[in-house]
mmCIF file of C-alpha atoms and ligand atoms in Angstrom:
data_model
loop_
_atom_site.group_PDB
_atom_site.id
_atom_site.type_symbol
_atom_site.label_atom_id
_atom_site.label_comp_id
_atom_site.label_asym_id
_atom_site.label_seq_id
_atom_site.Cartn_x
_atom_site.Cartn_y
_atom_site.Cartn_z
ATOM 1 C CA MET A 507 92.974 101.548 77.805
ATOM 2 C CA PRO A 508 90.292 100.124 75.597
ATOM 3 C CA GLY A 509 87.283 102.296 74.818
ATOM 4 C CA VAL A 510 88.946 105.426 76.043
ATOM 5 C CA LYS A 511 88.872 108.493 73.775
ATOM 6 C CA LYS A 512 90.071 112.050 73.985
ATOM 7 C CA ARG A 513 90.301 113.698 77.393
ATOM 8 C CA ALA A 514 90.731 117.366 78.386
ATOM 9 C CA ILE A 515 94.221 116.860 79.492
ATOM 10 C CA VAL A 516 96.437 120.015 79.747
ATOM 11 C CA ALA A 517 99.616 118.483 78.559
ATOM 12 C CA ASP A 518 102.293 121.066 78.479
ATOM 13 C CA SER A 519 104.699 119.912 75.805
ATOM 14 C CA ARG A 520 106.113 123.296 75.141
ATOM 15 C CA PRO A 521 109.921 123.161 75.076
ATOM 16 C CA PRO A 522 111.335 124.561 78.322
ATOM 17 C CA ALA A 523 112.210 128.256 78.263
ATOM 18 C CA LYS A 524 115.524 128.965 76.584
ATOM 19 C CA ALA A 525 117.690 131.962 75.885
ATOM 20 C CA GLY A 526 114.907 134.418 74.822
ATOM 21 C CA ALA A 527 113.224 133.944 78.170
ATOM 22 C CA ILE A 528 116.248 134.525 80.322
ATOM 23 C CA ARG A 529 115.062 138.040 81.518
ATOM 24 C CA GLN A 530 111.659 136.554 82.284
ATOM 25 C CA ALA A 531 113.128 133.573 84.065
ATOM 26 C CA ALA A 532 115.097 135.836 86.307
ATOM 27 C CA LYS A 533 111.957 137.273 87.537
ATOM 28 C CA ALA A 534 110.195 133.918 87.715
ATOM 29 C CA PRO A 535 108.905 132.891 91.067
ATOM 30 C CA ARG A 536 111.106 130.501 92.972
ATOM 31 C CA PRO A 537 108.740 128.998 95.504
ATOM 32 C CA LEU A 538 111.051 126.233 96.886
ATOM 33 C CA ARG A 539 114.108 128.469 97.192
ATOM 34 C CA GLY A 540 115.057 128.703 100.868
ATOM 35 C CA ALA A 541 112.954 125.696 101.808
ATOM 36 C CA ARG A 542 113.965 124.098 105.081
ATOM 37 C CA PHE A 543 113.224 120.676 106.613
ATOM 38 C CA VAL A 544 110.784 120.869 109.386
ATOM 39 C CA ALA A 545 109.547 117.268 110.252
ATOM 40 C CA GLY A 546 109.442 113.680 109.283
ATOM 41 C CA VAL A 547 106.054 112.163 109.887
ATOM 42 C CA ALA A 548 105.321 108.409 110.056
ATOM 43 C CA GLN A 549 101.740 108.434 111.248
ATOM 44 C CA ALA A 550 98.581 110.495 110.886
ATOM 45 C CA SER A 551 98.659 111.846 114.388
ATOM 46 C CA GLN A 552 101.954 113.547 113.753
ATOM 47 C CA LEU A 553 100.805 115.443 110.657
ATOM 48 C CA PRO A 554 101.184 119.268 110.856
ATOM 49 C CA ALA A 555 97.972 121.042 111.720
ATOM 50 C CA GLU A 556 96.067 121.722 108.569
ATOM 51 C CA GLY A 557 96.363 125.382 107.724
ATOM 52 C CA ALA A 558 99.175 126.172 105.317
ATOM 53 C CA PRO A 559 98.801 124.965 101.809
ATOM 54 C CA GLU A 560 100.674 121.794 101.066
ATOM 55 C CA ILE A 561 102.105 120.463 97.877
ATOM 56 C CA ALA A 562 103.017 116.871 97.767
ATOM 57 C CA PHE A 563 105.848 115.290 95.736
ATOM 58 C CA ALA A 564 105.466 111.611 94.872
ATOM 59 C CA GLY A 565 107.102 109.026 92.721
ATOM 60 C CA ARG A 566 108.619 105.638 92.677
ATOM 61 C CA SER A 567 111.977 105.039 94.305
ATOM 62 C CA ASN A 568 114.803 106.269 92.124
ATOM 63 C CA SER A 569 112.473 108.460 90.020
ATOM 64 C CA GLY A 570 114.679 111.443 90.793
ATOM 65 C CA LYS A 571 112.311 112.963 93.405
ATOM 66 C CA SER A 572 115.020 114.063 95.889
ATOM 67 C CA SER A 573 117.154 115.424 93.124
ATOM 68 C CA ALA A 574 114.169 117.350 91.761
ATOM 69 C CA ILE A 575 113.365 118.886 95.217
ATOM 70 C CA ASN A 576 116.997 119.879 95.623
ATOM 71 C CA ALA A 577 117.070 121.451 92.252
ATOM 72 C CA LEU A 578 113.931 123.436 92.837
ATOM 73 C CA ALA A 579 115.208 124.442 96.311
ATOM 74 C CA ASP A 580 118.623 125.202 94.882
ATOM 75 C CA HIS A 581 120.035 123.276 97.872
ATOM 76 C CA SER A 582 121.947 120.195 96.936
ATOM 77 C CA GLY A 583 121.605 118.336 100.222
ATOM 78 C CA LEU A 584 118.084 119.222 101.267
ATOM 79 C CA ALA A 585 115.991 116.193 100.429
ATOM 80 C CA TYR A 586 118.826 113.703 100.925
ATOM 81 C CA ALA A 587 119.711 115.032 104.387
ATOM 82 C CA SER A 588 116.231 114.028 105.686
ATOM 83 C CA ARG A 589 116.441 110.616 104.021
ATOM 84 C CA THR A 590 118.436 108.702 106.566
ATOM 85 C CA PRO A 591 118.295 104.903 106.342
ATOM 86 C CA GLY A 592 115.419 103.444 108.345
ATOM 87 C CA ARG A 593 113.507 106.669 108.036
ATOM 88 C CA THR A 594 112.538 106.222 104.454
ATOM 89 C CA GLN A 595 108.890 105.446 105.313
ATOM 90 C CA GLN A 596 107.911 108.957 106.406
ATOM 91 C CA ILE A 597 106.515 112.023 104.867
ATOM 92 C CA ASN A 598 109.242 114.727 105.113
ATOM 93 C CA PHE A 599 107.783 118.219 105.407
ATOM 94 C CA PHE A 600 109.718 121.289 104.097
ATOM 95 C CA ALA A 601 108.575 124.802 104.963
ATOM 96 C CA LEU A 602 108.722 127.287 102.117
ATOM 97 C CA ARG A 603 109.679 130.970 102.638
ATOM 98 C CA GLY A 604 106.058 132.084 102.212
ATOM 99 C CA GLY A 605 104.764 129.559 104.743
ATOM 100 C CA ALA A 606 103.478 126.736 102.425
ATOM 101 C CA LEU A 607 104.611 123.188 102.965
ATOM 102 C CA VAL A 608 106.131 120.735 100.655
ATOM 103 C CA ALA A 609 105.295 117.047 101.598
ATOM 104 C CA ASP A 610 107.978 114.765 100.246
ATOM 105 C CA LEU A 611 106.260 111.308 100.165
ATOM 106 C CA PRO A 612 108.314 108.152 100.429
ATOM 107 C CA GLY A 613 109.182 106.675 97.027
ATOM 108 C CA TYR A 614 107.036 103.724 96.279
ATOM 109 C CA GLY A 615 108.359 100.366 95.252
ATOM 110 C CA TYR A 616 110.770 100.356 98.144
ATOM 111 C CA ALA A 617 111.557 96.674 98.353
ATOM 112 C CA ALA A 618 113.225 96.468 101.750
ATOM 113 C CA VAL A 619 109.994 97.006 103.737
ATOM 114 C CA ALA A 620 108.228 94.180 105.548
ATOM 115 C CA LYS A 621 104.904 93.330 104.035
ATOM 116 C CA THR A 622 102.647 94.363 106.930
ATOM 117 C CA LEU A 623 104.523 97.552 107.371
ATOM 118 C CA LYS A 624 104.190 98.238 103.834
ATOM 119 C CA ARG A 625 100.459 97.735 103.936
ATOM 120 C CA ASP A 626 100.057 100.026 106.915
ATOM 121 C CA TRP A 627 102.312 102.604 105.282
ATOM 122 C CA GLN A 628 100.460 102.464 102.108
ATOM 123 C CA GLU A 629 97.212 103.003 103.914
ATOM 124 C CA PHE A 630 98.624 106.068 105.679
ATOM 125 C CA LEU A 631 99.974 107.404 102.502
ATOM 126 C CA TRP A 632 96.732 106.808 100.627
ATOM 127 C CA ARG A 633 94.702 108.489 103.280
ATOM 128 C CA TYR A 634 96.986 111.433 103.250
ATOM 129 C CA LEU A 635 96.711 111.803 99.464
ATOM 130 C CA THR A 636 92.993 111.361 99.253
ATOM 131 C CA THR A 637 91.789 113.166 102.470
ATOM 132 C CA ARG A 638 94.230 115.935 103.329
ATOM 133 C CA ASP A 639 92.167 119.044 102.970
ATOM 134 C CA ASN A 640 95.034 121.572 102.631
ATOM 135 C CA LEU A 641 96.778 119.493 100.004
ATOM 136 C CA VAL A 642 96.487 121.806 97.043
ATOM 137 C CA ALA A 643 98.443 119.980 94.392
ATOM 138 C CA LEU A 644 100.612 117.104 93.519
ATOM 139 C CA VAL A 645 103.993 116.923 91.692
ATOM 140 C CA LEU A 646 104.475 113.489 90.276
ATOM 141 C CA LEU A 647 107.987 112.451 89.291
ATOM 142 C CA VAL A 648 108.305 110.044 86.500
ATOM 143 C CA ASP A 649 111.566 108.841 85.007
ATOM 144 C CA ALA A 650 111.289 110.028 81.319
ATOM 145 C CA ARG A 651 112.799 106.812 80.108
ATOM 146 C CA ARG A 652 110.353 104.599 81.989
ATOM 147 C CA GLY A 653 107.069 106.495 81.681
ATOM 148 C CA LEU A 654 104.139 106.038 84.115
ATOM 149 C CA THR A 655 104.154 102.961 86.222
ATOM 150 C CA ASP A 656 100.975 101.130 87.459
ATOM 151 C CA TYR A 657 101.429 102.758 90.847
ATOM 152 C CA ASP A 658 101.710 106.220 89.299
ATOM 153 C CA ALA A 659 98.563 105.504 87.431
ATOM 154 C CA ALA A 660 96.878 104.469 90.755
ATOM 155 C CA VAL A 661 97.984 107.613 92.513
ATOM 156 C CA LEU A 662 96.627 109.800 89.600
ATOM 157 C CA ALA A 663 93.371 107.911 89.567
ATOM 158 C CA ALA A 664 92.918 108.515 93.263
ATOM 159 C CA PHE A 665 94.057 112.193 93.284
ATOM 160 C CA VAL A 666 92.795 113.712 90.022
ATOM 161 C CA PRO A 667 89.015 113.345 90.558
ATOM 162 C CA SER A 668 89.367 115.902 93.460
ATOM 163 C CA GLY A 669 90.031 118.530 90.742
ATOM 164 C CA ARG A 670 93.328 119.534 92.314
ATOM 165 C CA PRO A 671 96.100 120.110 89.811
ATOM 166 C CA VAL A 672 98.877 117.696 89.063
ATOM 167 C CA LEU A 673 102.278 118.471 87.473
ATOM 168 C CA ILE A 674 104.199 115.588 86.066
ATOM 169 C CA LEU A 675 107.888 115.981 85.790
ATOM 170 C CA ALA A 676 109.523 113.657 83.251
ATOM 171 C CA THR A 677 112.865 113.456 85.067
ATOM 172 C CA LYS A 678 116.434 112.748 83.995
ATOM 173 C CA ALA A 679 115.597 114.234 80.588
ATOM 174 C CA ASP A 680 119.304 114.921 80.128
ATOM 175 C CA LYS A 681 119.796 111.210 79.583
ATOM 176 C CA LEU A 682 117.814 111.565 76.298
ATOM 177 C CA GLY A 683 118.496 113.307 73.047
ATOM 178 C CA SER A 684 115.929 115.971 71.982
ATOM 179 C CA ALA A 685 113.942 113.611 69.646
ATOM 180 C CA ALA A 686 113.831 110.945 72.395
ATOM 181 C CA GLN A 687 112.750 113.656 74.939
ATOM 182 C CA ARG A 688 109.769 114.636 72.777
ATOM 183 C CA GLU A 689 108.839 110.957 72.276
ATOM 184 C CA ALA A 690 109.112 110.224 76.027
ATOM 185 C CA LEU A 691 106.795 113.235 76.800
ATOM 186 C CA ALA A 692 104.358 112.115 74.061
ATOM 187 C CA THR A 693 104.326 108.572 75.607
ATOM 188 C CA ILE A 694 103.525 109.959 79.033
ATOM 189 C CA VAL A 695 100.697 112.095 77.638
ATOM 190 C CA GLU A 696 99.337 109.084 75.886
ATOM 191 C CA GLN A 697 99.522 107.049 79.039
ATOM 192 C CA LEU A 698 97.774 109.830 80.832
ATOM 193 C CA GLN A 699 94.888 109.665 78.347
ATOM 194 C CA GLY A 700 94.498 106.058 79.304
ATOM 195 C CA VAL A 701 94.368 106.597 83.108
ATOM 196 C CA LEU A 702 92.640 109.948 83.756
ATOM 197 C CA PRO A 703 88.897 110.199 84.093
ATOM 198 C CA ILE A 704 87.165 111.860 81.146
ATOM 199 C CA GLY A 705 87.108 115.646 81.624
ATOM 200 C CA ALA A 706 90.132 115.696 83.963
ATOM 201 C CA ALA A 707 91.821 119.063 83.602
ATOM 202 C CA ASN A 708 94.723 120.646 85.380
ATOM 203 C CA VAL A 709 97.145 117.792 84.691
ATOM 204 C CA SER A 710 100.187 118.826 82.836
ATOM 205 C CA ALA A 711 103.464 117.157 81.966
ATOM 206 C CA GLN A 712 106.841 118.625 81.193
ATOM 207 C CA LEU A 713 110.452 117.512 80.745
ATOM 208 C CA PHE A 714 112.803 118.018 83.742
ATOM 209 C CA SER A 715 116.442 117.479 84.601
ATOM 210 C CA ALA A 716 118.026 118.182 87.942
ATOM 211 C CA ALA A 717 121.385 117.762 86.254
ATOM 212 C CA THR A 718 121.052 120.400 83.625
ATOM 213 C CA ARG A 719 118.119 122.305 85.263
ATOM 214 C CA LEU A 720 115.994 121.751 82.163
ATOM 215 C CA GLY A 721 112.472 122.680 82.964
ATOM 216 C CA VAL A 722 113.197 123.992 86.464
ATOM 217 C CA ALA A 723 111.852 127.545 85.789
ATOM 218 C CA GLN A 724 108.816 126.130 84.070
ATOM 219 C CA ALA A 725 107.983 123.854 87.116
ATOM 220 C CA GLU A 726 108.597 126.806 89.524
ATOM 221 C CA THR A 727 106.109 128.887 87.589
ATOM 222 C CA ALA A 728 103.574 126.170 87.759
ATOM 223 C CA ILE A 729 104.087 125.465 91.475
ATOM 224 C CA ALA A 730 103.940 129.139 92.354
ATOM 225 C CA ALA A 731 100.613 129.466 90.525
ATOM 226 C CA TRP A 732 99.046 127.028 92.971
ATOM 227 C CA LEU A 733 99.889 129.072 95.961
ATOM 228 C CA PRO A 734 98.121 132.151 97.238
ATOM 229 C CA GLY A 735 100.227 135.258 96.738
ATOM 230 C CA GLU A 736 101.324 135.557 100.336
ATOM 231 C CA ALA A 737 102.522 131.886 100.449
ATOM 232 C CA ARG A 738 104.757 132.019 97.320
HETATM 233 P P1 LIG B 2016 114.637 109.364 94.401
HETATM 234 O O1 LIG B 2016 114.835 107.927 94.968
HETATM 235 O O2 LIG B 2016 113.339 109.452 93.574
HETATM 236 O O3 LIG B 2016 114.612 110.367 95.461
HETATM 237 O O4 LIG B 2016 115.761 109.672 93.346
HETATM 238 P P2 LIG B 2016 117.087 110.437 93.449
HETATM 239 O O5 LIG B 2016 116.962 111.879 93.397
HETATM 240 O O6 LIG B 2016 117.875 109.943 94.607
HETATM 241 O O7 LIG B 2016 117.843 109.970 92.112
HETATM 242 C C1 LIG B 2016 118.027 108.615 91.797
HETATM 243 C C2 LIG B 2016 119.223 108.531 90.862
HETATM 244 O O8 LIG B 2016 118.923 109.170 89.663
HETATM 245 C C3 LIG B 2016 120.501 109.054 91.517
HETATM 246 O O9 LIG B 2016 121.572 108.270 91.062
HETATM 247 C C4 LIG B 2016 120.563 110.442 90.851
HETATM 248 O O10 LIG B 2016 121.851 110.881 90.729
HETATM 249 C C5 LIG B 2016 119.946 110.161 89.435
HETATM 250 N N1 LIG B 2016 119.305 111.394 88.897
HETATM 251 C C6 LIG B 2016 118.408 112.122 89.501
HETATM 252 N N2 LIG B 2016 118.008 113.133 88.787
HETATM 253 C C7 LIG B 2016 118.755 113.123 87.687
HETATM 254 C C8 LIG B 2016 118.901 113.860 86.564
HETATM 255 O O11 LIG B 2016 118.226 114.913 86.323
HETATM 256 N N3 LIG B 2016 119.849 113.574 85.613
HETATM 257 C C9 LIG B 2016 120.573 112.402 85.674
HETATM 258 N N4 LIG B 2016 121.359 112.063 84.739
HETATM 259 N N5 LIG B 2016 120.573 111.607 86.821
HETATM 260 C C10 LIG B 2016 119.631 111.999 87.785
#
């Protein structure tokens, strides 16, 4: 964006933990492990009572969101099982072992939705993202090869000013060689500098692959850090 200079983005471009960190990774928190589907919610009145901390997962359709949730939960069917045709326009809630909730938001850019339904839905989604008090953080799934879309940028612009943290997972990184992975992450960080308000902190980006589990432990550590001890 023109006229935009440096921002205090916490962009985590460290390579994901490798061999030397295996012992540490074994002890790493695994907040989504054992997650179970609790409810699909299509309107505000059905939302769970606010109480438990919630972490939202968002991203465009086909960004790899379901695969990422499944990889983090170590449960290959979890996010797909709740995604039956015709029920795509709902927030799927998963309960974590420690009592926190994951809110799997419907992928945006879903073409087969009537225009008015789409508008109503977007309004619900938008209100959820911007007004839900117990929503403590956002995980944004971005295909590493595509980078941030306009809608991703709009979601970030709406969410980040609240000061709540965002973790961007650059998905399907296994489809890129290591130089291209670095480049893809650098591009996302550059795009972030264009869309985040000056001084925005607590936004980090990392490589991720559900296929190879690249970045899974790193993401788990970040997610666990958002939750109070008893909710991990
Ligand atoms: P969603 O629509 O955002 O929930 O995306 P999905 O998780 O359903 O993934 C969309 C497509 O990308 C599917 O064909 C997945 O198999 C593929 N995919 C997802 N994650 C990965 C990954 O880490 N590596 C590769 N190679 N493909 C992936």
